[in-house]
mmCIF file of N, CA, C and O in Angstrom:
data_model
loop_
_atom_site.group_PDB
_atom_site.id
_atom_site.type_symbol
_atom_site.label_atom_id
_atom_site.label_comp_id
_atom_site.label_asym_id
_atom_site.label_seq_id
_atom_site.Cartn_x
_atom_site.Cartn_y
_atom_site.Cartn_z
ATOM 1 N N UNK A 536 0.846 -1.170 0.000
ATOM 2 C CA UNK A 536 0.000 0.000 0.000
ATOM 3 C C UNK A 536 0.898 1.242 0.000
ATOM 4 O O UNK A 536 1.848 1.334 0.756
ATOM 5 N N UNK A 537 0.585 2.188 -0.850
ATOM 6 C CA UNK A 537 1.396 3.398 -0.928
ATOM 7 C C UNK A 537 0.895 4.437 0.055
ATOM 8 O O UNK A 537 -0.263 4.449 0.437
ATOM 9 N N UNK A 538 1.811 5.289 0.455
ATOM 10 C CA UNK A 538 1.443 6.385 1.342
ATOM 11 C C UNK A 538 1.095 7.602 0.512
ATOM 12 O O UNK A 538 1.799 7.951 -0.429
ATOM 13 N N UNK A 539 0.004 8.259 0.862
ATOM 14 C CA UNK A 539 -0.412 9.461 0.163
ATOM 15 C C UNK A 539 0.113 10.670 0.912
ATOM 16 O O UNK A 539 0.061 10.724 2.146
ATOM 17 N N UNK A 540 0.633 11.669 0.202
ATOM 18 C CA UNK A 540 1.152 12.857 0.884
ATOM 19 C C UNK A 540 0.024 13.662 1.539
ATOM 20 O O UNK A 540 -1.101 13.691 1.047
ATOM 21 N N UNK A 541 0.334 14.298 2.640
ATOM 22 C CA UNK A 541 -0.640 15.139 3.329
ATOM 23 C C UNK A 541 -0.682 16.513 2.668
ATOM 24 O O UNK A 541 0.174 16.846 1.835
ATOM 25 N N UNK A 542 -1.675 17.319 3.062
ATOM 26 C CA UNK A 542 -1.763 18.680 2.536
ATOM 27 C C UNK A 542 -0.522 19.490 2.892
ATOM 28 O O UNK A 542 -0.030 20.278 2.083
ATOM 29 N N UNK A 543 -0.012 19.301 4.096
ATOM 30 C CA UNK A 543 1.191 20.023 4.516
ATOM 31 C C UNK A 543 2.405 19.647 3.689
ATOM 32 O O UNK A 543 3.225 20.491 3.346
ATOM 33 N N UNK A 544 2.533 18.354 3.365
ATOM 34 C CA UNK A 544 3.651 17.903 2.547
ATOM 35 C C UNK A 544 3.561 18.446 1.118
ATOM 36 O O UNK A 544 4.572 18.655 0.464
ATOM 37 N N UNK A 545 2.361 18.665 0.651
ATOM 38 C CA UNK A 545 2.170 19.227 -0.680
ATOM 39 C C UNK A 545 2.266 20.751 -0.691
ATOM 40 O O UNK A 545 2.210 21.367 -1.742
ATOM 41 N N UNK A 546 2.399 21.353 0.475
ATOM 42 C CA UNK A 546 2.472 22.800 0.569
ATOM 43 C C UNK A 546 1.116 23.466 0.436
ATOM 44 O O UNK A 546 1.037 24.640 0.082
ATOM 45 N N UNK A 547 0.036 22.737 0.714
ATOM 46 C CA UNK A 547 -1.315 23.272 0.609
ATOM 47 C C UNK A 547 -1.889 23.525 1.992
ATOM 48 O O UNK A 547 -1.563 22.836 2.951
ATOM 49 N N UNK A 548 -2.762 24.491 2.092
ATOM 50 C CA UNK A 548 -3.450 24.781 3.342
ATOM 51 C C UNK A 548 -4.854 24.202 3.289
ATOM 52 O O UNK A 548 -5.416 24.011 2.217
ATOM 53 N N UNK A 549 -5.415 23.919 4.454
ATOM 54 C CA UNK A 549 -6.814 23.493 4.515
ATOM 55 C C UNK A 549 -7.676 24.734 4.364
ATOM 56 O O UNK A 549 -7.723 25.580 5.254
ATOM 57 N N UNK A 550 -8.328 24.844 3.223
ATOM 58 C CA UNK A 550 -9.145 26.015 2.931
ATOM 59 C C UNK A 550 -10.521 25.547 2.474
ATOM 60 O O UNK A 550 -10.702 25.187 1.311
ATOM 61 N N UNK A 551 -11.528 25.505 3.386
ATOM 62 C CA UNK A 551 -12.852 25.030 2.991
ATOM 63 C C UNK A 551 -13.468 25.824 1.843
ATOM 64 O O UNK A 551 -14.205 25.270 1.046
ATOM 65 N N UNK A 552 -13.163 27.121 1.733
ATOM 66 C CA UNK A 552 -13.706 27.914 0.636
ATOM 67 C C UNK A 552 -13.153 27.459 -0.714
ATOM 68 O O UNK A 552 -13.824 27.557 -1.727
ATOM 69 N N UNK A 553 -11.943 26.975 -0.731
ATOM 70 C CA UNK A 553 -11.307 26.586 -1.977
ATOM 71 C C UNK A 553 -11.560 25.145 -2.392
ATOM 72 O O UNK A 553 -11.086 24.717 -3.433
ATOM 73 N N UNK A 554 -12.321 24.389 -1.597
ATOM 74 C CA UNK A 554 -12.526 22.979 -1.943
ATOM 75 C C UNK A 554 -13.579 22.778 -3.014
ATOM 76 O O UNK A 554 -13.740 21.684 -3.531
ATOM 77 N N UNK A 555 -14.343 23.803 -3.323
ATOM 78 C CA UNK A 555 -15.340 23.681 -4.378
ATOM 79 C C UNK A 555 -16.743 23.506 -3.832
ATOM 80 O O UNK A 555 -17.022 23.751 -2.661
ATOM 81 N N UNK A 556 -17.621 23.053 -4.688
ATOM 82 C CA UNK A 556 -19.040 22.913 -4.379
ATOM 83 C C UNK A 556 -19.260 21.737 -3.444
ATOM 84 O O UNK A 556 -18.789 20.629 -3.702
ATOM 85 N N UNK A 557 -19.947 21.980 -2.348
ATOM 86 C CA UNK A 557 -20.259 20.927 -1.382
ATOM 87 C C UNK A 557 -21.762 20.988 -1.116
ATOM 88 O O UNK A 557 -22.230 21.843 -0.366
ATOM 89 N N UNK A 558 -22.508 20.098 -1.744
ATOM 90 C CA UNK A 558 -23.970 20.126 -1.647
ATOM 91 C C UNK A 558 -24.430 19.496 -0.338
ATOM 92 O O UNK A 558 -24.016 18.392 0.005
ATOM 93 N N UNK A 559 -25.274 20.209 0.394
ATOM 94 C CA UNK A 559 -25.910 19.691 1.600
ATOM 95 C C UNK A 559 -27.367 20.140 1.600
ATOM 96 O O UNK A 559 -27.730 21.116 0.951
ATOM 97 N N UNK A 560 -28.205 19.411 2.334
ATOM 98 C CA UNK A 560 -29.602 19.779 2.496
ATOM 99 C C UNK A 560 -29.704 20.702 3.700
ATOM 100 O O UNK A 560 -29.285 20.361 4.798
ATOM 101 N N UNK A 561 -30.250 21.892 3.491
ATOM 102 C CA UNK A 561 -30.389 22.868 4.574
ATOM 103 C C UNK A 561 -31.849 22.979 4.987
ATOM 104 O O UNK A 561 -32.712 23.247 4.163
ATOM 105 N N UNK A 562 -32.075 22.747 6.270
ATOM 106 C CA UNK A 562 -33.418 22.813 6.830
ATOM 107 C C UNK A 562 -33.954 24.240 6.734
ATOM 108 O O UNK A 562 -33.209 25.206 6.848
ATOM 109 N N UNK A 563 -35.251 24.394 6.524
ATOM 110 C CA UNK A 563 -35.949 25.685 6.436
ATOM 111 C C UNK A 563 -35.523 26.520 5.234
ATOM 112 O O UNK A 563 -35.614 27.737 5.263
ATOM 113 N N UNK A 564 -35.011 25.882 4.188
ATOM 114 C CA UNK A 564 -34.677 26.562 2.938
ATOM 115 C C UNK A 564 -35.220 25.740 1.778
ATOM 116 O O UNK A 564 -35.483 24.558 1.926
ATOM 117 N N UNK A 565 -35.381 26.375 0.627
ATOM 118 C CA UNK A 565 -35.764 25.642 -0.578
ATOM 119 C C UNK A 565 -34.498 24.988 -1.117
ATOM 120 O O UNK A 565 -33.531 25.667 -1.446
ATOM 121 N N UNK A 566 -34.491 23.661 -1.183
ATOM 122 C CA UNK A 566 -33.329 22.906 -1.641
ATOM 123 C C UNK A 566 -33.630 22.296 -2.997
ATOM 124 O O UNK A 566 -34.499 21.442 -3.117
ATOM 125 N N UNK A 567 -32.908 22.732 -4.007
ATOM 126 C CA UNK A 567 -33.045 22.164 -5.345
ATOM 127 C C UNK A 567 -32.081 20.996 -5.481
ATOM 128 O O UNK A 567 -30.914 21.095 -5.085
ATOM 129 N N UNK A 568 -32.564 19.915 -6.037
ATOM 130 C CA UNK A 568 -31.741 18.721 -6.227
ATOM 131 C C UNK A 568 -30.641 19.009 -7.251
ATOM 132 O O UNK A 568 -30.923 19.534 -8.324
ATOM 133 N N UNK A 569 -29.377 18.664 -6.937
ATOM 134 C CA UNK A 569 -28.321 18.866 -7.924
ATOM 135 C C UNK A 569 -28.437 17.916 -9.111
ATOM 136 O O UNK A 569 -27.854 18.161 -10.156
ATOM 137 N N UNK A 570 -29.214 16.845 -8.964
ATOM 138 C CA UNK A 570 -29.379 15.885 -10.049
ATOM 139 C C UNK A 570 -30.469 16.254 -11.034
ATOM 140 O O UNK A 570 -30.286 16.173 -12.251
ATOM 141 N N UNK A 571 -31.637 16.678 -10.524
ATOM 142 C CA UNK A 571 -32.764 16.943 -11.422
ATOM 143 C C UNK A 571 -33.368 18.337 -11.259
ATOM 144 O O UNK A 571 -34.186 18.748 -12.064
ATOM 145 N N UNK A 572 -33.003 19.063 -10.212
ATOM 146 C CA UNK A 572 -33.488 20.421 -10.020
ATOM 147 C C UNK A 572 -34.814 20.543 -9.298
ATOM 148 O O UNK A 572 -35.282 21.651 -9.047
ATOM 149 N N UNK A 573 -35.436 19.427 -8.949
ATOM 150 C CA UNK A 573 -36.726 19.489 -8.249
ATOM 151 C C UNK A 573 -36.525 19.735 -6.764
ATOM 152 O O UNK A 573 -35.407 19.687 -6.255
ATOM 153 N N UNK A 574 -37.639 19.971 -6.050
ATOM 154 C CA UNK A 574 -37.521 20.381 -4.651
ATOM 155 C C UNK A 574 -38.276 19.483 -3.669
ATOM 156 O O UNK A 574 -38.520 19.885 -2.540
ATOM 157 N N UNK A 575 -38.624 18.262 -4.064
ATOM 158 C CA UNK A 575 -39.346 17.354 -3.167
ATOM 159 C C UNK A 575 -38.350 16.365 -2.567
ATOM 160 O O UNK A 575 -37.689 15.614 -3.289
ATOM 161 N N UNK A 576 -38.257 16.341 -1.237
ATOM 162 C CA UNK A 576 -37.244 15.543 -0.548
ATOM 163 C C UNK A 576 -37.871 14.607 0.476
ATOM 164 O O UNK A 576 -38.876 14.924 1.096
ATOM 165 N N UNK A 577 -37.241 13.460 0.678
ATOM 166 C CA UNK A 577 -37.562 12.528 1.755
ATOM 167 C C UNK A 577 -36.456 12.706 2.797
ATOM 168 O O UNK A 577 -35.285 12.459 2.516
ATOM 169 N N UNK A 578 -36.835 13.155 3.994
ATOM 170 C CA UNK A 578 -35.855 13.530 5.003
ATOM 171 C C UNK A 578 -35.669 12.412 6.012
ATOM 172 O O UNK A 578 -36.631 11.885 6.564
ATOM 173 N N UNK A 579 -34.419 12.066 6.257
ATOM 174 C CA UNK A 579 -34.068 11.075 7.272
ATOM 175 C C UNK A 579 -33.330 11.738 8.409
ATOM 176 O O UNK A 579 -33.353 12.956 8.568
ATOM 177 N N UNK A 580 -32.654 10.947 9.223
ATOM 178 C CA UNK A 580 -31.907 11.493 10.356
ATOM 179 C C UNK A 580 -30.596 12.138 9.931
ATOM 180 O O UNK A 580 -30.175 13.131 10.507
ATOM 181 N N UNK A 581 -29.937 11.525 8.962
ATOM 182 C CA UNK A 581 -28.610 11.998 8.559
ATOM 183 C C UNK A 581 -28.554 12.498 7.123
ATOM 184 O O UNK A 581 -27.589 13.150 6.744
ATOM 185 N N UNK A 582 -29.564 12.156 6.296
ATOM 186 C CA UNK A 582 -29.527 12.560 4.903
ATOM 187 C C UNK A 582 -30.926 12.830 4.375
ATOM 188 O O UNK A 582 -31.919 12.447 4.973
ATOM 189 N N UNK A 583 -30.964 13.497 3.236
ATOM 190 C CA UNK A 583 -32.210 13.767 2.521
ATOM 191 C C UNK A 583 -32.064 13.168 1.134
ATOM 192 O O UNK A 583 -30.996 13.255 0.515
ATOM 193 N N UNK A 584 -33.134 12.553 0.638
ATOM 194 C CA UNK A 584 -33.104 11.916 -0.674
ATOM 195 C C UNK A 584 -34.146 12.555 -1.568
ATOM 196 O O UNK A 584 -35.287 12.761 -1.163
ATOM 197 N N UNK A 585 -33.746 12.887 -2.791
ATOM 198 C CA UNK A 585 -34.679 13.459 -3.753
ATOM 199 C C UNK A 585 -35.760 12.429 -4.056
ATOM 200 O O UNK A 585 -35.466 11.265 -4.333
ATOM 201 N N UNK A 586 -37.019 12.841 -4.002
ATOM 202 C CA UNK A 586 -38.131 11.928 -4.224
ATOM 203 C C UNK A 586 -38.265 11.527 -5.690
ATOM 204 O O UNK A 586 -38.964 10.568 -6.001
ATOM 205 N N UNK A 587 -37.601 12.226 -6.603
ATOM 206 C CA UNK A 587 -37.732 11.931 -8.020
ATOM 207 C C UNK A 587 -36.553 11.135 -8.580
ATOM 208 O O UNK A 587 -36.747 10.156 -9.281
ATOM 209 N N UNK A 588 -35.326 11.550 -8.268
ATOM 210 C CA UNK A 588 -34.168 10.876 -8.879
ATOM 211 C C UNK A 588 -33.285 10.149 -7.869
ATOM 212 O O UNK A 588 -32.282 9.569 -8.234
ATOM 213 N N UNK A 589 -33.641 10.191 -6.579
ATOM 214 C CA UNK A 589 -32.949 9.476 -5.496
ATOM 215 C C UNK A 589 -31.541 9.987 -5.207
ATOM 216 O O UNK A 589 -30.739 9.285 -4.615
ATOM 217 N N UNK A 590 -31.230 11.219 -5.602
ATOM 218 C CA UNK A 590 -29.953 11.819 -5.209
ATOM 219 C C UNK A 590 -29.986 12.058 -3.704
ATOM 220 O O UNK A 590 -30.940 12.614 -3.190
ATOM 221 N N UNK A 591 -28.946 11.627 -3.006
ATOM 222 C CA UNK A 591 -28.897 11.783 -1.551
ATOM 223 C C UNK A 591 -27.912 12.882 -1.168
ATOM 224 O O UNK A 591 -26.826 12.981 -1.737
ATOM 225 N N UNK A 592 -28.329 13.714 -0.219
ATOM 226 C CA UNK A 592 -27.477 14.775 0.311
ATOM 227 C C UNK A 592 -27.416 14.655 1.827
ATOM 228 O O UNK A 592 -28.412 14.334 2.468
ATOM 229 N N UNK A 593 -26.256 14.915 2.419
ATOM 230 C CA UNK A 593 -26.200 14.929 3.879
ATOM 231 C C UNK A 593 -26.933 16.150 4.414
ATOM 232 O O UNK A 593 -27.000 17.194 3.752
ATOM 233 N N UNK A 594 -27.503 16.030 5.592
ATOM 234 C CA UNK A 594 -28.147 17.167 6.235
ATOM 235 C C UNK A 594 -27.067 18.079 6.812
ATOM 236 O O UNK A 594 -26.155 17.610 7.492
ATOM 237 N N UNK A 595 -27.165 19.363 6.540
ATOM 238 C CA UNK A 595 -26.180 20.312 7.079
ATOM 239 C C UNK A 595 -26.216 20.309 8.598
ATOM 240 O O UNK A 595 -25.179 20.395 9.252
ATOM 241 N N UNK A 596 -27.406 20.185 9.181
ATOM 242 C CA UNK A 596 -27.543 20.210 10.634
ATOM 243 C C UNK A 596 -27.034 18.922 11.284
ATOM 244 O O UNK A 596 -26.660 18.929 12.440
ATOM 245 N N UNK A 597 -27.019 17.819 10.554
ATOM 246 C CA UNK A 597 -26.594 16.543 11.137
ATOM 247 C C UNK A 597 -25.124 16.582 11.528
ATOM 248 O O UNK A 597 -24.744 16.054 12.563
ATOM 249 N N UNK A 598 -24.281 17.207 10.723
ATOM 250 C CA UNK A 598 -22.862 17.240 11.063
ATOM 251 C C UNK A 598 -22.577 18.196 12.210
ATOM 252 O O UNK A 598 -21.595 18.036 12.915
ATOM 253 N N UNK A 599 -23.439 19.199 12.436
ATOM 254 C CA UNK A 599 -23.212 20.107 13.566
ATOM 255 C C UNK A 599 -23.721 19.507 14.868
ATOM 256 O O UNK A 599 -23.273 19.904 15.931
ATOM 257 N N UNK A 600 -24.636 18.550 14.797
ATOM 258 C CA UNK A 600 -25.157 17.907 16.007
ATOM 259 C C UNK A 600 -24.253 16.786 16.495
ATOM 260 O O UNK A 600 -24.293 16.400 17.632
ATOM 261 N N UNK A 601 -23.465 16.225 15.614
ATOM 262 C CA UNK A 601 -22.610 15.093 15.951
ATOM 263 C C UNK A 601 -21.321 15.621 16.573
ATOM 264 O O UNK A 601 -20.674 16.482 16.014
ATOM 265 N N UNK A 602 -20.924 15.101 17.722
ATOM 266 C CA UNK A 602 -19.786 15.652 18.440
ATOM 267 C C UNK A 602 -18.451 15.076 18.005
ATOM 268 O O UNK A 602 -17.420 15.625 18.321
ATOM 269 N N UNK A 603 -18.451 13.952 17.288
ATOM 270 C CA UNK A 603 -17.194 13.325 16.899
ATOM 271 C C UNK A 603 -16.716 13.728 15.518
ATOM 272 O O UNK A 603 -15.669 13.310 15.088
ATOM 273 N N UNK A 604 -17.489 14.494 14.766
ATOM 274 C CA UNK A 604 -17.087 14.912 13.431
ATOM 275 C C UNK A 604 -18.258 14.846 12.479
ATOM 276 O O UNK A 604 -19.376 14.522 12.869
ATOM 277 N N UNK A 605 -18.009 15.149 11.218
ATOM 278 C CA UNK A 605 -19.096 15.153 10.242
ATOM 279 C C UNK A 605 -19.611 13.745 9.954
ATOM 280 O O UNK A 605 -18.924 12.752 10.157
ATOM 281 N N UNK A 606 -20.834 13.687 9.472
ATOM 282 C CA UNK A 606 -21.454 12.397 9.161
ATOM 283 C C UNK A 606 -20.850 11.811 7.900
ATOM 284 O O UNK A 606 -20.598 12.518 6.936
ATOM 285 N N UNK A 607 -20.616 10.511 7.909
ATOM 286 C CA UNK A 607 -20.151 9.802 6.726
ATOM 287 C C UNK A 607 -21.255 8.845 6.328
ATOM 288 O O UNK A 607 -21.661 7.984 7.106
ATOM 289 N N UNK A 608 -21.774 9.004 5.128
ATOM 290 C CA UNK A 608 -22.884 8.193 4.661
ATOM 291 C C UNK A 608 -22.344 7.120 3.724
ATOM 292 O O UNK A 608 -21.693 7.432 2.728
ATOM 293 N N UNK A 609 -22.581 5.854 4.079
ATOM 294 C CA UNK A 609 -22.131 4.740 3.259
ATOM 295 C C UNK A 609 -23.306 3.836 2.966
ATOM 296 O O UNK A 609 -24.217 3.706 3.775
ATOM 297 N N UNK A 610 -23.255 3.186 1.811
ATOM 298 C CA UNK A 610 -24.309 2.259 1.431
ATOM 299 C C UNK A 610 -24.207 1.011 2.293
ATOM 300 O O UNK A 610 -23.120 0.485 2.513
ATOM 301 N N UNK A 611 -25.317 0.522 2.800
ATOM 302 C CA UNK A 611 -25.280 -0.614 3.730
ATOM 303 C C UNK A 611 -24.864 -1.918 3.061
ATOM 304 O O UNK A 611 -24.405 -2.824 3.713
ATOM 305 N N UNK A 612 -25.007 -2.048 1.748
ATOM 306 C CA UNK A 612 -24.613 -3.274 1.033
ATOM 307 C C UNK A 612 -23.283 -3.114 0.319
ATOM 308 O O UNK A 612 -22.981 -3.851 -0.595
ATOM 309 N N UNK A 613 -22.490 -2.176 0.738
ATOM 310 C CA UNK A 613 -21.248 -1.852 0.055
ATOM 311 C C UNK A 613 -20.311 -3.053 -0.068
ATOM 312 O O UNK A 613 -19.675 -3.255 -1.083
ATOM 313 N N UNK A 614 -20.229 -3.894 0.951
ATOM 314 C CA UNK A 614 -19.265 -4.998 0.956
ATOM 315 C C UNK A 614 -19.833 -6.320 0.455
ATOM 316 O O UNK A 614 -19.116 -7.295 0.335
ATOM 317 N N UNK A 615 -21.118 -6.387 0.154
ATOM 318 C CA UNK A 615 -21.717 -7.654 -0.235
ATOM 319 C C UNK A 615 -21.567 -7.968 -1.718
ATOM 320 O O UNK A 615 -21.690 -9.105 -2.121
ATOM 321 N N UNK A 616 -21.333 -6.967 -2.549
ATOM 322 C CA UNK A 616 -21.125 -7.223 -3.959
ATOM 323 C C UNK A 616 -22.394 -7.340 -4.783
ATOM 324 O O UNK A 616 -22.332 -7.487 -5.997
ATOM 325 N N UNK A 617 -23.562 -7.334 -4.156
ATOM 326 C CA UNK A 617 -24.813 -7.379 -4.918
ATOM 327 C C UNK A 617 -25.835 -6.464 -4.254
ATOM 328 O O UNK A 617 -25.760 -6.185 -3.074
ATOM 329 N N UNK A 618 -26.738 -5.989 -5.050
ATOM 330 C CA UNK A 618 -27.779 -5.095 -4.540
ATOM 331 C C UNK A 618 -29.078 -5.878 -4.367
ATOM 332 O O UNK A 618 -29.299 -6.894 -5.010
ATOM 333 N N UNK A 619 -29.921 -5.376 -3.512
ATOM 334 C CA UNK A 619 -31.229 -6.001 -3.316
ATOM 335 C C UNK A 619 -32.274 -4.917 -3.215
ATOM 336 O O UNK A 619 -31.988 -3.790 -2.884
ATOM 337 N N UNK A 620 -33.474 -5.275 -3.538
ATOM 338 C CA UNK A 620 -34.595 -4.324 -3.478
ATOM 339 C C UNK A 620 -35.587 -4.776 -2.414
ATOM 340 O O UNK A 620 -35.752 -5.966 -2.154
ATOM 341 N N UNK A 621 -36.229 -3.796 -1.802
ATOM 342 C CA UNK A 621 -37.216 -4.112 -0.764
ATOM 343 C C UNK A 621 -38.533 -4.509 -1.393
ATOM 344 O O UNK A 621 -38.897 -4.149 -2.451
#
């Protein structure tokens, strides 16, 4: 396994403004889906899913409520190699 250089080793600073577009679902605002542009969402505890195209966004408030760091959303069947439907 290779070692990846850190930002400090590359001479870069941690600059959240310079990281680019970071889409999150913001409570009490009109949120347009980055996938289809619609505004109908299914809201969960940690993420919101577009009701039309199933694009998922983390909740902006979820990462501020968590004391150990930002939320990491992973697919529950990631390691099984096959998908299933309910």
